[in-house]
mmCIF file of C-alpha atoms in Angstrom:
data_model
loop_
_atom_site.group_PDB
_atom_site.id
_atom_site.type_symbol
_atom_site.label_atom_id
_atom_site.label_comp_id
_atom_site.label_asym_id
_atom_site.label_seq_id
_atom_site.Cartn_x
_atom_site.Cartn_y
_atom_site.Cartn_z
ATOM 1 C CA MET P 835 155.689 100.241 116.422
ATOM 2 C CA ALA P 836 158.350 98.698 114.345
ATOM 3 C CA LEU P 837 160.581 98.197 117.340
ATOM 4 C CA PHE P 838 157.705 96.555 119.241
ATOM 5 C CA THR P 839 157.051 94.164 116.288
ATOM 6 C CA ALA P 840 160.746 93.359 115.981
ATOM 7 C CA ASN P 841 161.042 92.639 119.759
ATOM 8 C CA ALA P 842 157.949 90.379 119.587
ATOM 9 C CA SER P 843 159.523 88.506 116.633
ATOM 10 C CA GLN P 844 162.823 88.153 118.423
ATOM 11 C CA MET P 845 160.882 86.813 121.539
ATOM 12 C CA LYS P 846 159.203 84.228 119.382
ATOM 13 C CA HIS P 847 162.494 83.123 117.865
ATOM 14 C CA LEU P 848 164.145 82.984 121.222
ATOM 15 C CA LEU P 849 161.402 80.903 122.780
ATOM 16 C CA GLN P 850 161.468 78.558 119.722
ATOM 17 C CA GLN P 851 165.300 78.062 120.301
ATOM 18 C CA GLY P 852 164.659 77.053 123.886
ATOM 19 C CA THR P 853 166.786 77.327 126.921
ATOM 20 C CA ASP P 854 169.765 75.694 125.331
ATOM 21 C CA ALA P 855 170.376 78.895 123.214
ATOM 22 C CA GLN P 856 173.339 80.851 124.304
ATOM 23 C CA PHE P 857 172.421 83.923 126.494
ATOM 24 C CA TYR P 858 168.814 82.730 126.599
ATOM 25 C CA TYR P 859 167.886 84.083 130.025
ATOM 26 C CA PHE P 860 169.782 87.372 129.462
ATOM 27 C CA LEU P 861 168.114 87.993 126.123
ATOM 28 C CA PHE P 862 164.739 86.924 127.510
ATOM 29 C CA VAL P 863 165.010 89.439 130.377
ATOM 30 C CA LEU P 864 166.176 92.303 128.014
ATOM 31 C CA LEU P 865 163.378 91.618 125.590
ATOM 32 C CA CYS P 866 160.775 91.634 128.400
ATOM 33 C CA ILE P 867 162.149 94.887 129.681
ATOM 34 C CA SER P 868 162.185 96.414 126.280
ATOM 35 C CA ILE P 869 158.577 95.358 125.510
ATOM 36 C CA ILE P 870 157.247 96.523 129.011
ATOM 37 C CA LEU P 871 159.081 99.946 128.611
ATOM 38 C CA GLN P 872 157.588 100.408 125.194
ATOM 39 C CA LEU P 873 154.107 99.825 126.583
ATOM 40 C CA ILE P 874 154.714 102.291 129.395
ATOM 41 C CA VAL P 875 155.943 104.866 126.851
ATOM 42 C CA ALA P 876 152.872 104.327 124.711
ATOM 43 C CA ALA P 877 150.508 104.806 127.740
ATOM 44 C CA LEU P 878 152.360 108.043 128.783
ATOM 45 C CA LEU P 879 152.170 109.401 125.213
ATOM 46 C CA ILE P 880 148.427 108.683 125.078
ATOM 47 C CA TYR P 881 147.921 110.252 128.442
ATOM 48 C CA LYS P 882 150.146 113.347 127.493
ATOM 49 C CA GLY P 883 148.314 113.686 124.188
ATOM 50 C CA SER P 884 144.842 113.722 125.905
ATOM 51 C CA LYS P 885 145.699 116.793 128.021
ATOM 52 C CA ASN P 886 144.944 120.263 126.737
ATOM 53 C CA ILE P 887 147.466 122.736 128.055
ATOM 54 C CA GLU P 888 146.007 125.724 126.129
ATOM 55 C CA ASN P 889 143.541 126.495 128.889
ATOM 56 C CA ASP P 890 145.977 125.774 131.753
ATOM 57 C CA ASP P 891 145.124 127.108 135.054
ATOM 58 C CA PRO P 892 148.130 128.726 136.791
ATOM 59 C CA GLU P 893 147.038 127.106 140.130
ATOM 60 C CA CYS P 894 146.815 123.627 138.587
ATOM 61 C CA ARG P 895 150.147 123.818 136.636
ATOM 62 C CA LEU P 896 149.080 121.077 134.170
ATOM 63 C CA SER P 897 151.677 122.260 131.760
ATOM 64 C CA ASP P 898 154.449 121.466 134.173
ATOM 65 C CA ARG P 899 153.111 118.019 134.785
ATOM 66 C CA VAL P 900 152.855 117.424 131.023
ATOM 67 C CA HIS P 901 156.430 118.669 130.468
ATOM 68 C CA LEU P 902 157.601 116.348 133.288
ATOM 69 C CA LYS P 903 155.860 113.383 131.572
ATOM 70 C CA ASN P 904 157.526 114.375 128.338
ATOM 71 C CA ASN P 905 160.921 114.319 129.979
ATOM 72 C CA ILE P 906 160.099 110.975 131.526
ATOM 73 C CA VAL P 907 159.143 109.628 128.021
ATOM 74 C CA THR P 908 162.449 110.881 126.542
ATOM 75 C CA GLY P 909 164.398 109.211 129.263
ATOM 76 C CA LEU P 910 162.576 105.894 128.849
ATOM 77 C CA ILE P 911 163.165 106.001 125.083
ATOM 78 C CA LEU P 912 166.889 106.421 125.768
ATOM 79 C CA VAL P 913 166.696 103.331 128.106
ATOM 80 C CA ILE P 914 164.803 101.338 125.455
ATOM 81 C CA THR P 915 167.433 102.166 122.876
ATOM 82 C CA ALA P 916 170.261 101.102 125.186
ATOM 83 C CA VAL P 917 168.449 97.799 126.030
ATOM 84 C CA ASN P 918 167.971 97.043 122.332
ATOM 85 C CA VAL P 919 171.657 97.744 121.635
ATOM 86 C CA PHE P 920 172.427 94.957 124.147
ATOM 87 C CA ILE P 921 169.874 92.670 122.531
ATOM 88 C CA THR P 922 171.430 93.168 119.186
ATOM 89 C CA ALA P 923 174.985 92.725 120.543
ATOM 90 C CA PHE P 924 174.149 89.398 122.353
ATOM 91 C CA TRP P 925 171.738 88.082 119.656
ATOM 92 C CA PHE P 926 172.771 84.731 118.264
ATOM 93 C CA SER P 927 172.775 83.619 114.795
ATOM 94 C CA PRO P 928 172.284 79.939 113.718
ATOM 95 C CA LEU P 929 175.386 78.259 112.679
ATOM 96 C CA GLN P 930 175.811 78.153 108.861
ATOM 97 C CA LEU P 931 176.723 74.529 108.206
ATOM 98 C CA THR P 932 178.140 73.392 104.812
ATOM 99 C CA PRO P 933 176.550 70.442 103.081
ATOM 100 C CA GLU P 934 179.580 68.288 104.186
ATOM 101 C CA ASP P 935 178.958 69.211 107.853
ATOM 102 C CA GLN P 936 175.278 68.288 107.659
ATOM 103 C CA ASP P 937 175.750 64.942 105.936
ATOM 104 C CA PRO P 938 179.337 63.703 105.617
ATOM 105 C CA ALA P 939 178.207 60.361 104.130
ATOM 106 C CA ALA P 940 176.747 62.190 101.098
ATOM 107 C CA THR P 941 180.229 63.340 99.908
ATOM 108 C CA GLY P 942 181.896 59.963 100.559
ATOM 109 C CA THR P 943 184.335 61.526 103.056
ATOM 110 C CA ILE P 944 184.472 61.341 106.750
ATOM 111 C CA ALA P 945 184.741 64.578 108.656
ATOM 112 C CA VAL P 946 187.499 64.587 111.206
ATOM 113 C CA TYR P 947 186.894 66.747 114.332
#
């Protein structure tokens, strides 16, 4: 839940920055992938949790299907982790400007670039 909230917050910040932000489209796609995969994992976990394998019929092999879904969820969590590593690596931070950079007239000097 915390990762989902963090991704939603990052998406909001990215959309506020606009398309001029560095790596905008790359980060947008990665955030969308991460959020969609998290929703899929949540749905699979809810489905898996609703199944009772205690009274498993050997013909039906419900436990095998539940174990397969468990392995799929584990793989998706690995992919989500990798995607979020890339999001963190390419995330931008706003430039920290000094007061002189923001308003050179206030200090009485002219900044030379």
